[in-house]
PDB file of C-alpha atoms in Angstrom:
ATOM      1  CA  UNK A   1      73.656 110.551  78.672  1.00  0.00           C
ATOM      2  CA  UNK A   2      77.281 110.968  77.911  1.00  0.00           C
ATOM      3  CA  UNK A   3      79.069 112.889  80.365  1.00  0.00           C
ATOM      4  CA  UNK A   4      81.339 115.307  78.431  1.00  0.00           C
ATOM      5  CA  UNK A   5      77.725 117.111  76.359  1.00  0.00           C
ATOM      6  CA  UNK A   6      77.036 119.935  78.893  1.00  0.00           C
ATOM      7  CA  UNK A   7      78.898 123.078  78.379  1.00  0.00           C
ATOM      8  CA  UNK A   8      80.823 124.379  81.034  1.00  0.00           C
ATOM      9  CA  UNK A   9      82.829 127.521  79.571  1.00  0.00           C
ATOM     10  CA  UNK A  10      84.209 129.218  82.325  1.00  0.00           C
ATOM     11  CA  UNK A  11      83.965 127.314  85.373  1.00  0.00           C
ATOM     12  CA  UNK A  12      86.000 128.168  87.942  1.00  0.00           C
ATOM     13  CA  UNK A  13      89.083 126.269  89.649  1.00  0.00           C
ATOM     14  CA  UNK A  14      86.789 126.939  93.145  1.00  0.00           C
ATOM     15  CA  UNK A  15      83.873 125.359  91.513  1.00  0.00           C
ATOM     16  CA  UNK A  16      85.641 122.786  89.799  1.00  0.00           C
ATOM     17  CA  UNK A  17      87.490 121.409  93.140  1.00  0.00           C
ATOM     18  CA  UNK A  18      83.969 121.134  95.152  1.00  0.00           C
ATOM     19  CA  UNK A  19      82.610 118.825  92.067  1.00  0.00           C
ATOM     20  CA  UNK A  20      85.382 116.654  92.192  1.00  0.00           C
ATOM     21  CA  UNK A  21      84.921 116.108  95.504  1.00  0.00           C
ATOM     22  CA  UNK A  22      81.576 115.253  95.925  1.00  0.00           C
ATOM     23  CA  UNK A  23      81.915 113.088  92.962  1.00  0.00           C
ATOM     24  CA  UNK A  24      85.086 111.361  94.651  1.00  0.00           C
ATOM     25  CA  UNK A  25      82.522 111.167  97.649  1.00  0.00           C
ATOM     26  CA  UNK A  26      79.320 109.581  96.099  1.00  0.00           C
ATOM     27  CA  UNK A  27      81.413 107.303  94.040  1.00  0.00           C
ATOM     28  CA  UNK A  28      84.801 106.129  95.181  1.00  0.00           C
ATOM     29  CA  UNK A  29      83.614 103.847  98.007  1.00  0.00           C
ATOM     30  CA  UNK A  30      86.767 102.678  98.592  1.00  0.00           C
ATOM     31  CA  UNK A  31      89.536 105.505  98.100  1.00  0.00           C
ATOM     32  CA  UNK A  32      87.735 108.390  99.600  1.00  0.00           C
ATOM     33  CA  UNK A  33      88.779 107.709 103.151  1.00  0.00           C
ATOM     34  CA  UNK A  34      91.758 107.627 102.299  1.00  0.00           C
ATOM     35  CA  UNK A  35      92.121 110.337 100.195  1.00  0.00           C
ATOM     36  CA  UNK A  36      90.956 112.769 102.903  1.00  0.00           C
ATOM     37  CA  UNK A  37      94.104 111.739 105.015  1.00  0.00           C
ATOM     38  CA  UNK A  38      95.908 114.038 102.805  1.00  0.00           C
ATOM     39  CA  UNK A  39      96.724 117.664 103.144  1.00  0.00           C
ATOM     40  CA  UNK A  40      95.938 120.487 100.835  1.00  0.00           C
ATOM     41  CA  UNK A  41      96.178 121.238  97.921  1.00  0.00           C
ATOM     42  CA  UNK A  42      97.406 117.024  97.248  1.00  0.00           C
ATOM     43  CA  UNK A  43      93.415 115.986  98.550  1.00  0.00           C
ATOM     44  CA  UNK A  44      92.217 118.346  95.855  1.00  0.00           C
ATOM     45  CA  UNK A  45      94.725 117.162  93.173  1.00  0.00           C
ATOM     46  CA  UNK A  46      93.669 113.517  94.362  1.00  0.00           C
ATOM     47  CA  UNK A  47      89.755 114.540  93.853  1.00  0.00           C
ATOM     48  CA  UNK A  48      90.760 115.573  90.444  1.00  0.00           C
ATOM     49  CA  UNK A  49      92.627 112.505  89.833  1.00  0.00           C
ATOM     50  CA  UNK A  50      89.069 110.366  90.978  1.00  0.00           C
ATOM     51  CA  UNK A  51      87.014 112.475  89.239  1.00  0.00           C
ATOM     52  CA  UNK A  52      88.669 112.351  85.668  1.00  0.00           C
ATOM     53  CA  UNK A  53      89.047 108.399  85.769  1.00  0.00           C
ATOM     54  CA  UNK A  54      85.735 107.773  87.192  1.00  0.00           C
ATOM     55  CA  UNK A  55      84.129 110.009  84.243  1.00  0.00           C
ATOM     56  CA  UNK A  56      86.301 108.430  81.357  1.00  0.00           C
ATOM     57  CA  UNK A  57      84.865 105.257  82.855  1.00  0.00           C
ATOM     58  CA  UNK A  58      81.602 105.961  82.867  1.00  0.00           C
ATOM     59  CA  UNK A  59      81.850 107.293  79.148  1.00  0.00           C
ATOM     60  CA  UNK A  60      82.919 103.240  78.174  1.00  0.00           C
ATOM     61  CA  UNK A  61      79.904 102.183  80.289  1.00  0.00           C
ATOM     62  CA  UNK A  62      77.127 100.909  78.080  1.00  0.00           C
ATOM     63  CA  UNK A  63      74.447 100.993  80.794  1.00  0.00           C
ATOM     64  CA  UNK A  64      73.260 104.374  79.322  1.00  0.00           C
ATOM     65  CA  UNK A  65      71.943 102.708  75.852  1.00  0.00           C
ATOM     66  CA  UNK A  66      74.467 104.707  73.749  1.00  0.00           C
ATOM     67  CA  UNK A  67      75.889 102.735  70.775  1.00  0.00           C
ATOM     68  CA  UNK A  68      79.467 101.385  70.686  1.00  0.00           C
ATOM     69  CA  UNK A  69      79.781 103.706  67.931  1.00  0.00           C
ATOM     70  CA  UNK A  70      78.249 106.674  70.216  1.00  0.00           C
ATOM     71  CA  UNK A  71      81.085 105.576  72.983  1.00  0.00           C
ATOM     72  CA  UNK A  72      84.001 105.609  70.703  1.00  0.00           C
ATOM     73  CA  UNK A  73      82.925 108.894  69.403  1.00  0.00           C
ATOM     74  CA  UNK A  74      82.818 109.966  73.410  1.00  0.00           C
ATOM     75  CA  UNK A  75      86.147 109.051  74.124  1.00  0.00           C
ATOM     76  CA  UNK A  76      87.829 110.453  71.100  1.00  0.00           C
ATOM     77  CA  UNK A  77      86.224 113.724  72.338  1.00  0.00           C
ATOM     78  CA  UNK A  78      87.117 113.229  75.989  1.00  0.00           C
ATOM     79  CA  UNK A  79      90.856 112.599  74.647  1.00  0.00           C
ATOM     80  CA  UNK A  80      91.068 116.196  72.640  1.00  0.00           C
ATOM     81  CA  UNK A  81      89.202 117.793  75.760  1.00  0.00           C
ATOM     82  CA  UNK A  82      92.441 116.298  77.476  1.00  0.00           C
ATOM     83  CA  UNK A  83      94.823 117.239  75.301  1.00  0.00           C
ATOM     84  CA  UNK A  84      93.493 120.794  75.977  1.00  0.00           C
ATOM     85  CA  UNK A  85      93.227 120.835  79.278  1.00  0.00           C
ATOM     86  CA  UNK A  86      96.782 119.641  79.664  1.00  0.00           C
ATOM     87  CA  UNK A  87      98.107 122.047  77.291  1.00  0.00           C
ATOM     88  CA  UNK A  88      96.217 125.034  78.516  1.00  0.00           C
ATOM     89  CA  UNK A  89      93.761 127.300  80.218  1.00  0.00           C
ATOM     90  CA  UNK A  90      91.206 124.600  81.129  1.00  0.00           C
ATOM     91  CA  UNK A  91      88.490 127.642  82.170  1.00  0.00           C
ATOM     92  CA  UNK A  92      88.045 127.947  78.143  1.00  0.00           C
ATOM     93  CA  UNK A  93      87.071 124.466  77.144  1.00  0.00           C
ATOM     94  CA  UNK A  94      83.391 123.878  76.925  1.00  0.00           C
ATOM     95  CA  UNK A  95      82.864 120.206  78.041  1.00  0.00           C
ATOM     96  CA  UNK A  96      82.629 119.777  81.918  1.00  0.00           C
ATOM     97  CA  UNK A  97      83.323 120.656  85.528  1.00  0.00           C
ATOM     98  CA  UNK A  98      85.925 119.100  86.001  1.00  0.00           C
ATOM     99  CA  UNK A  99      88.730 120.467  83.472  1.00  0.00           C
ATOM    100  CA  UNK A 100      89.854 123.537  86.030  1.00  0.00           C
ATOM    101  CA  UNK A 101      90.501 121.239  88.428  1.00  0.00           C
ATOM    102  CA  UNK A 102      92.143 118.466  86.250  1.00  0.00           C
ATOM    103  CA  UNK A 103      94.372 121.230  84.379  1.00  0.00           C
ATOM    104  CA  UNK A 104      95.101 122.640  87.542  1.00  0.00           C
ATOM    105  CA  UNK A 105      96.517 118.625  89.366  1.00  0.00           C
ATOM    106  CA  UNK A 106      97.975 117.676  85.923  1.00  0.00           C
ATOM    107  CA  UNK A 107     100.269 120.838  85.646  1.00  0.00           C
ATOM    108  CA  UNK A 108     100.850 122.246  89.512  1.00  0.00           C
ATOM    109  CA  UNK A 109     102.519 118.017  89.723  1.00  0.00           C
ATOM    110  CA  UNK A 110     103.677 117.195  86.346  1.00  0.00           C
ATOM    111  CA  UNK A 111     102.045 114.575  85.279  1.00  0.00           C
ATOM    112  CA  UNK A 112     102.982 112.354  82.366  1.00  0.00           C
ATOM    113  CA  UNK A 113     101.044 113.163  79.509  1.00  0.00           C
ATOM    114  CA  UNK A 114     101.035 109.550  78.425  1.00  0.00           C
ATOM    115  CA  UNK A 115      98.801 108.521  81.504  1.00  0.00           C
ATOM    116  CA  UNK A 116      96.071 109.706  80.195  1.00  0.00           C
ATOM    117  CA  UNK A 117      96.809 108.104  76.740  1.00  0.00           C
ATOM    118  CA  UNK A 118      97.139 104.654  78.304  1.00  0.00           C
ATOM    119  CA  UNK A 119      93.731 105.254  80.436  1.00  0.00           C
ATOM    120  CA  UNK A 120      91.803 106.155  77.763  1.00  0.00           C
ATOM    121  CA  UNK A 121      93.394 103.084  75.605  1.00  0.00           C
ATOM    122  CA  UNK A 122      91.865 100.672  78.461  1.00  0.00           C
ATOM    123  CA  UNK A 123      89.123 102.214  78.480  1.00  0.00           C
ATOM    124  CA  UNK A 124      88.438 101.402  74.819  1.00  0.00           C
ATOM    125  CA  UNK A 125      89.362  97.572  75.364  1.00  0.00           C
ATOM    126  CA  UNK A 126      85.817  97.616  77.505  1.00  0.00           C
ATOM    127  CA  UNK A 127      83.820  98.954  74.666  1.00  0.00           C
ATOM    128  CA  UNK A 128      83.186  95.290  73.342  1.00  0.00           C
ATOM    129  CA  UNK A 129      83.202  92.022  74.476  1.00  0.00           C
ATOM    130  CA  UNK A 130      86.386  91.332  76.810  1.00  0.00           C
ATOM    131  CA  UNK A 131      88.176  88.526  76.775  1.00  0.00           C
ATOM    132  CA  UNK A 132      92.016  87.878  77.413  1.00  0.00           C
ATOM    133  CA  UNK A 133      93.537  84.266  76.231  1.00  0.00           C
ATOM    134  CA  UNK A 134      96.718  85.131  78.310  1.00  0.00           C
ATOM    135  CA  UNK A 135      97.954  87.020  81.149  1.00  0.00           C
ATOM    136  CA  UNK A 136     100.539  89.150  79.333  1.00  0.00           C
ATOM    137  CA  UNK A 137      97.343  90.880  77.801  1.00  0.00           C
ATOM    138  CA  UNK A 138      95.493  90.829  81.477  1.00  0.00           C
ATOM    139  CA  UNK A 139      98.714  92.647  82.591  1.00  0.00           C
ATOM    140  CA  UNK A 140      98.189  95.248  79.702  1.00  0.00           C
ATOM    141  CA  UNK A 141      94.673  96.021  80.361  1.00  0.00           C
ATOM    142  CA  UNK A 142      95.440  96.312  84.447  1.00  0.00           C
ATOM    143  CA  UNK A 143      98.683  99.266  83.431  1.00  0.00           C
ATOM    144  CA  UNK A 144      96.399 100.598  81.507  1.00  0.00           C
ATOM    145  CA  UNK A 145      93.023 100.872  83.803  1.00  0.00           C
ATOM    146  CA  UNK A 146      94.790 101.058  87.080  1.00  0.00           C
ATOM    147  CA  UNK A 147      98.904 100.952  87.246  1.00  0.00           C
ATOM    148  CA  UNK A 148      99.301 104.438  85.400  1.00  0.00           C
ATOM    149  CA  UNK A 149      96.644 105.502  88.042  1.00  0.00           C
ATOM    150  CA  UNK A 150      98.993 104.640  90.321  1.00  0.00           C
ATOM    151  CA  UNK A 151     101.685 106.271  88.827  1.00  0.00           C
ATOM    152  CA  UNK A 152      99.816 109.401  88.548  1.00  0.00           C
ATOM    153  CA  UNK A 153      99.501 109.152  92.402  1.00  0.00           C
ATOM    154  CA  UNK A 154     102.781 109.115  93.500  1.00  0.00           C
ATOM    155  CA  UNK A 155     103.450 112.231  91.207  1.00  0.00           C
ATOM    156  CA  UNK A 156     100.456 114.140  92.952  1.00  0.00           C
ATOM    157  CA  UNK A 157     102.313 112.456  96.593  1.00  0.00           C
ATOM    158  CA  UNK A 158     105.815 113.590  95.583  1.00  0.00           C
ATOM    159  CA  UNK A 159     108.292 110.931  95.265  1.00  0.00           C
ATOM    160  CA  UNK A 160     112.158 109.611  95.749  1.00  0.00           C
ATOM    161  CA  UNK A 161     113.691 106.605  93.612  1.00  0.00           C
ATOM    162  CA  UNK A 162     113.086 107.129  89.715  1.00  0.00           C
ATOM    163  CA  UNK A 163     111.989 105.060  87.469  1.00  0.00           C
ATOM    164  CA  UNK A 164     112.039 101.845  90.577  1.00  0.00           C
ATOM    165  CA  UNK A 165     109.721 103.864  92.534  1.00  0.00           C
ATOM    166  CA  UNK A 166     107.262 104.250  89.518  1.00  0.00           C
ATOM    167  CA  UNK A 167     107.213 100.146  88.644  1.00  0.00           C
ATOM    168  CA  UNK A 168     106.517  99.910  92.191  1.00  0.00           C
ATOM    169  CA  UNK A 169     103.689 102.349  91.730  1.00  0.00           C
ATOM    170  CA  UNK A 170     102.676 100.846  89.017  1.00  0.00           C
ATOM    171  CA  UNK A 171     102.816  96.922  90.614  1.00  0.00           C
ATOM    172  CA  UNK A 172     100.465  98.206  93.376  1.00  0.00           C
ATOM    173  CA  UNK A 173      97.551  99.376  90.655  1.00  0.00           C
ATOM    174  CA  UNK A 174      97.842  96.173  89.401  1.00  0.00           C
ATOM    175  CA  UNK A 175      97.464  94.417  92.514  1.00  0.00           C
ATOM    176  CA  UNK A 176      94.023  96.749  92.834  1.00  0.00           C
ATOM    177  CA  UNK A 177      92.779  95.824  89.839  1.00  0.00           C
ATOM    178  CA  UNK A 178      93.203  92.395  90.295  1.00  0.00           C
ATOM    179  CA  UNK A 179      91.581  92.509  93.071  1.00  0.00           C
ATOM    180  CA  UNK A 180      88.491  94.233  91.803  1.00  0.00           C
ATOM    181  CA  UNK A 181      88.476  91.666  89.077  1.00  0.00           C
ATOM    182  CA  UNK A 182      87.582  88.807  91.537  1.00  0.00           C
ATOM    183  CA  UNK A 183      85.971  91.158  93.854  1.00  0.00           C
ATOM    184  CA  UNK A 184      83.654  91.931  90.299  1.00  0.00           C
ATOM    185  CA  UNK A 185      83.929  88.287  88.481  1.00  0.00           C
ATOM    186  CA  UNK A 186      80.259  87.126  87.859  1.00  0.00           C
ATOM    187  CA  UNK A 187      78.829  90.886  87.318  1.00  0.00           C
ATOM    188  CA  UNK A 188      81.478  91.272  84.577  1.00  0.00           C
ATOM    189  CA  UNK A 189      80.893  87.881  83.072  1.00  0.00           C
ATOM    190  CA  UNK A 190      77.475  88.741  82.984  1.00  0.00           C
ATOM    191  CA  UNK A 191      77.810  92.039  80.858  1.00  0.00           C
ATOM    192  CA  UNK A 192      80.371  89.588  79.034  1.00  0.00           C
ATOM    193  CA  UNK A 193      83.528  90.994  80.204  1.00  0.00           C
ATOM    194  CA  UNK A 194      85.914  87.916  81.232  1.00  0.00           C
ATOM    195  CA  UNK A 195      88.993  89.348  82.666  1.00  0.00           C
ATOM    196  CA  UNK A 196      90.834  86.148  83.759  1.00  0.00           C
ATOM    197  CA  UNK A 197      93.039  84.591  80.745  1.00  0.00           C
ATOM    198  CA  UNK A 198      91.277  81.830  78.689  1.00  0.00           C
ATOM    199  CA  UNK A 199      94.326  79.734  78.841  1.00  0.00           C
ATOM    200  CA  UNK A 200      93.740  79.837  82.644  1.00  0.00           C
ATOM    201  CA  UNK A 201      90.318  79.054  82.679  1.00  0.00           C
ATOM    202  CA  UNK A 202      90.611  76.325  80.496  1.00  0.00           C
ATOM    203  CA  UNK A 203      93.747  74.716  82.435  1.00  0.00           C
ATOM    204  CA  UNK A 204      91.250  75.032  85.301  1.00  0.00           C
ATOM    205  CA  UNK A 205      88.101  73.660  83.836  1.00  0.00           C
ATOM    206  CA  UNK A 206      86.158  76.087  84.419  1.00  0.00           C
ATOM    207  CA  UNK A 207      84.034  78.016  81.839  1.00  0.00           C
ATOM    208  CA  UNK A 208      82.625  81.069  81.344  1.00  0.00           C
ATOM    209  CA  UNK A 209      79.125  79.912  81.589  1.00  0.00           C
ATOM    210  CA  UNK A 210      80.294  78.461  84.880  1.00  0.00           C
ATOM    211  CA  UNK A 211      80.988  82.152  86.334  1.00  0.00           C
ATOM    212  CA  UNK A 212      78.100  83.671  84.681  1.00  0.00           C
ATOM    213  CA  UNK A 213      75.702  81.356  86.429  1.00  0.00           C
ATOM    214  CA  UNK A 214      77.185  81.183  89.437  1.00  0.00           C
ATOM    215  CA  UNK A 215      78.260  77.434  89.579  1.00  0.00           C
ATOM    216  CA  UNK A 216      81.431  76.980  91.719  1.00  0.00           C
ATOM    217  CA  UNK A 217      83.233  73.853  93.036  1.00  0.00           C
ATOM    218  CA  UNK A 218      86.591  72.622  93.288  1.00  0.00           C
ATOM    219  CA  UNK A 219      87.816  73.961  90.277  1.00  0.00           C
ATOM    220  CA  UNK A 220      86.780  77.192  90.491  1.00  0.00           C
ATOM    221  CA  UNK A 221      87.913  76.949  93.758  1.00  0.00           C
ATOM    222  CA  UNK A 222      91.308  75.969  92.456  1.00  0.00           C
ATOM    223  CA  UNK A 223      91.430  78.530  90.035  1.00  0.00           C
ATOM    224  CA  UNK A 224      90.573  81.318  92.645  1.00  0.00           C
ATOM    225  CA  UNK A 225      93.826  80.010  94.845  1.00  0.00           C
ATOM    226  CA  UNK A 226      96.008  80.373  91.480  1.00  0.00           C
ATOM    227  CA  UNK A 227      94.259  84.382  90.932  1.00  0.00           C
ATOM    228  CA  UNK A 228      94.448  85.225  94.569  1.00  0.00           C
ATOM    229  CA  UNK A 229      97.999  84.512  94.922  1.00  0.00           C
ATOM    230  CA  UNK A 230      99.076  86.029  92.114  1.00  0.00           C
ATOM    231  CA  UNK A 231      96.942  89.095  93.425  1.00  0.00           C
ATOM    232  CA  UNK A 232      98.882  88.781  96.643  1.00  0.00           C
ATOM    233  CA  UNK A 233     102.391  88.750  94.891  1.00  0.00           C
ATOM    234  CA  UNK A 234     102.119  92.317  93.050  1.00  0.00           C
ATOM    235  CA  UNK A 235     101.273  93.751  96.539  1.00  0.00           C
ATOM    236  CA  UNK A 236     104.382  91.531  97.990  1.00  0.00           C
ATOM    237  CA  UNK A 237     106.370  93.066  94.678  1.00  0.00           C
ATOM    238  CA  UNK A 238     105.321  96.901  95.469  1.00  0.00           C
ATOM    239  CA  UNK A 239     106.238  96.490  99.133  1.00  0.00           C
ATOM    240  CA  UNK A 240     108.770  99.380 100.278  1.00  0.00           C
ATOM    241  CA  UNK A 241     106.802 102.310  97.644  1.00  0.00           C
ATOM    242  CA  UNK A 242     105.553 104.098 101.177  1.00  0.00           C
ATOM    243  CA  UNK A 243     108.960 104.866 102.208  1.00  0.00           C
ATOM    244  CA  UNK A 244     109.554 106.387  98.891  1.00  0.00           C
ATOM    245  CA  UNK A 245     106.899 108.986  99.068  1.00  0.00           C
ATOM    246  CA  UNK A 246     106.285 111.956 101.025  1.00  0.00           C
ATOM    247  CA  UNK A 247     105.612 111.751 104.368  1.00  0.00           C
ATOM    248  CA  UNK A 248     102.095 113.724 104.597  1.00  0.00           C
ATOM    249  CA  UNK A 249     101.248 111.283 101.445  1.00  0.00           C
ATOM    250  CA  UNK A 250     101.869 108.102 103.223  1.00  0.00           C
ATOM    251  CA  UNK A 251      99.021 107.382 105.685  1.00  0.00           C
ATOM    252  CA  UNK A 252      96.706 107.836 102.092  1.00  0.00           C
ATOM    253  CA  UNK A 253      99.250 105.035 100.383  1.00  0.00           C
ATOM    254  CA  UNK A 254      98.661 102.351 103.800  1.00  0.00           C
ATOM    255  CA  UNK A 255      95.030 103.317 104.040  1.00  0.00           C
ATOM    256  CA  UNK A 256      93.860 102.413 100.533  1.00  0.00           C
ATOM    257  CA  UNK A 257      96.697  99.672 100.187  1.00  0.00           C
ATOM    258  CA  UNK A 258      94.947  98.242 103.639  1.00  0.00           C
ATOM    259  CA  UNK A 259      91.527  98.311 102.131  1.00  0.00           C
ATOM    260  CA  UNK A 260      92.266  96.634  98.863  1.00  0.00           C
ATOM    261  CA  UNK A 261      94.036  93.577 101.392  1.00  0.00           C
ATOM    262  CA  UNK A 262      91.404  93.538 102.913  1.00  0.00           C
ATOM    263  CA  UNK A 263      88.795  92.424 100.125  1.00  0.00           C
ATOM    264  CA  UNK A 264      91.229  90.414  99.017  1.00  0.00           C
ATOM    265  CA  UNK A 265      91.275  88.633 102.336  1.00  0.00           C
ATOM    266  CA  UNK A 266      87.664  88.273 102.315  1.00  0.00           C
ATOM    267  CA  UNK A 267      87.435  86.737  98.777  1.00  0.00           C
ATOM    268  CA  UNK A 268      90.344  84.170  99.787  1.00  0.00           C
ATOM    269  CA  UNK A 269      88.341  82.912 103.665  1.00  0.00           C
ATOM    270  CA  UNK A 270      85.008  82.174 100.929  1.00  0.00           C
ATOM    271  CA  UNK A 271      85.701  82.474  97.523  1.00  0.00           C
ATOM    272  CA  UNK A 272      82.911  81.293  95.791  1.00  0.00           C
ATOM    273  CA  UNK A 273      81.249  83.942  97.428  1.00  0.00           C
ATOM    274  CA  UNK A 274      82.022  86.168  94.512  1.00  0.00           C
ATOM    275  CA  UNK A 275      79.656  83.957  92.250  1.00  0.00           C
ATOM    276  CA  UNK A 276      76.659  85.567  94.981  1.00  0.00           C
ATOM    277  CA  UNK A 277      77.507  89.200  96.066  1.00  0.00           C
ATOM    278  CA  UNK A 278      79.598  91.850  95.514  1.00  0.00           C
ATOM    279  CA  UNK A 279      82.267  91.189  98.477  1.00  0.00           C
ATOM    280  CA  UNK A 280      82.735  94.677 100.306  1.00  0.00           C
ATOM    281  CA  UNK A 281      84.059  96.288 103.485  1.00  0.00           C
ATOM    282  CA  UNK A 282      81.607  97.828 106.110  1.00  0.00           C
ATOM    283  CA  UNK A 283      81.890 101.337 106.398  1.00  0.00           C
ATOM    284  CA  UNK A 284      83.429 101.006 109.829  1.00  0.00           C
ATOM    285  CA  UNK A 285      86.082  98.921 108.929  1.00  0.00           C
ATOM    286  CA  UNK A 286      87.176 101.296 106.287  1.00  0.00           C
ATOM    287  CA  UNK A 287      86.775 104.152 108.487  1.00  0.00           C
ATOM    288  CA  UNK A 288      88.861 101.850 110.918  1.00  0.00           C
ATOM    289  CA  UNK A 289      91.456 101.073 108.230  1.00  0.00           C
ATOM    290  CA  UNK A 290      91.714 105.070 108.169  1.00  0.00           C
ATOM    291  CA  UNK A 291      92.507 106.064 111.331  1.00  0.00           C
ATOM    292  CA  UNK A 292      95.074 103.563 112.268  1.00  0.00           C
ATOM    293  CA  UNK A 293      96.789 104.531 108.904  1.00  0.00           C
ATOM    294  CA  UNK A 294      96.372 108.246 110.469  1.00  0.00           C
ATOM    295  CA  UNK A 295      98.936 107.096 113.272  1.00  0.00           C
ATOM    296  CA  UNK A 296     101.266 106.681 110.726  1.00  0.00           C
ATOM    297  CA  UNK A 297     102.638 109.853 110.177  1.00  0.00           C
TER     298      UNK A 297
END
């Protein structure tokens, strides 16, 4: 079922907040301990934040049996509902839960319009087959699907530097989203989704049939060395963005930041185990993770 069909009219900013949360809760496995090292109202802004990408995500996800067609028409809705909520009383737009809450983050921090533009652009690049022949075009998708994301964040955080503090925002989304790219490789070849640039692949020998089916070898291993440290060199890139936001904000920043490195560090010690599971953190390690960012205030 899409997610934007039930009507909401009316739903208050109160109500609105406790949805995002428990959705940020049951779904964002790895930014919800972190997000709870903020204070109010920036953890509520930050459920918001969850909450609205993880719904325009699920509206390009085809698991539901809705058409291509149906999901295009989905997203061009979700992108007026947007539009509205940005430019007005989000209690008046029938749709969903979490508009009060959205309008509410969006215009108490002054977001960029144009983030939600971009997100919903990426999100129509997954609508049908993906496939990227170079990395310039990887790059685009990642802005798009995670690096505005991070620049959204540091505008909920508050923030000191300009325009450098928002490429460094922006440098450390990408370096997420690469990471959940290998974290993810063999489930999104699978649903035919290749993230990794053809050009790169092929320079590697290594097919997709090769990551749908698991095989690995010294090739793939090879080509896992070349992803992983250019993974490793957008976090290196976006080093110095904690000092440039707010205090309260920062343990959040190291927490999440800490995480990602983390699965990264995993995937580099084995990494064909991508081709057999989906490489995670234990629940105490994040927890962990959270409390020694904590310290950091």
């Amino acid at each position: 079922m899409s997610v934007i069909v039930a009507p909401f009219r009316g739903v208050s900013l109160a109500r609105s907040r406790v949805y995002c949360e428990q959705l940020t809760r049951s779904r964002a496995r790895n930014f919800y301990y972190g997000l709870k090292l903020l204070p109010e109202p920036k953890r509520s802004a930050m459920f918001a934040l969850y909450a609205y990408m993880r719904l325009v995500d699920d509206i390009a996800d085809e698991e539901d049996g809705r058409s291509t067609a149906q999901r295009t028409a989905d997203l061009e809705a979700w992108r007026l509902q947007t539009r509205e909520a940005l430019a007005g009383d989000a209690l008046t737009i029938e749709g969903h839960e979490v508009w009060p809450a959205f309008s509410d983050m969006a215009q108490r921090h002054r977001l960029p319009h144009r983030i939600f533009d971009e997100v919903i652009a990426g999100q129509r690049q997954d609508l049908e087959a993906v496939r990227f022949d170079t990395f310039g075009q990887l790059h685009d998708y990642c802005y798009r699907v995670a690096g505005v994301v991070g620049l959204a964040s540091i505008f909920v955080w508050g923030f000191e530097g300009g325009a450098q503090t928002e490429a460094l925002a922006v440098d450390r989304g990408v370096a997420f989203q690469l990471t959940n790219i290998l974290r993810d490789l063999r489930e999104d070849a699978t649903l035919d989704r290749t993230y990794l640039p053809q050009e790169e692949l092929a320079a590697m020998n290594v097919s997709v049939d090769d990551l749908r089916s698991g095989r690995g070898g010294k090739n793939f291993q090879e080509l896992m060395r070349f992803q992983i440290a250019r993974a490793e060199a957008f976090y290196d890139k976006s080093q110095g963005l904690e000092a440039r936001i707010e205090r309260d904000s920062r343990p959040t920043l190291i927490a999440m930041t800490e995480i990602y490195r983390q699965l990264l560090k995993k995937v580099a010690c084995e990494p064909e185990r991508v081709l057999r599971e989906r490489v995670s953190l234990s629940l105490f390690s994040k927890l962990r993770i959270g409390w020694r960012a904590s310290r950091a205030r």
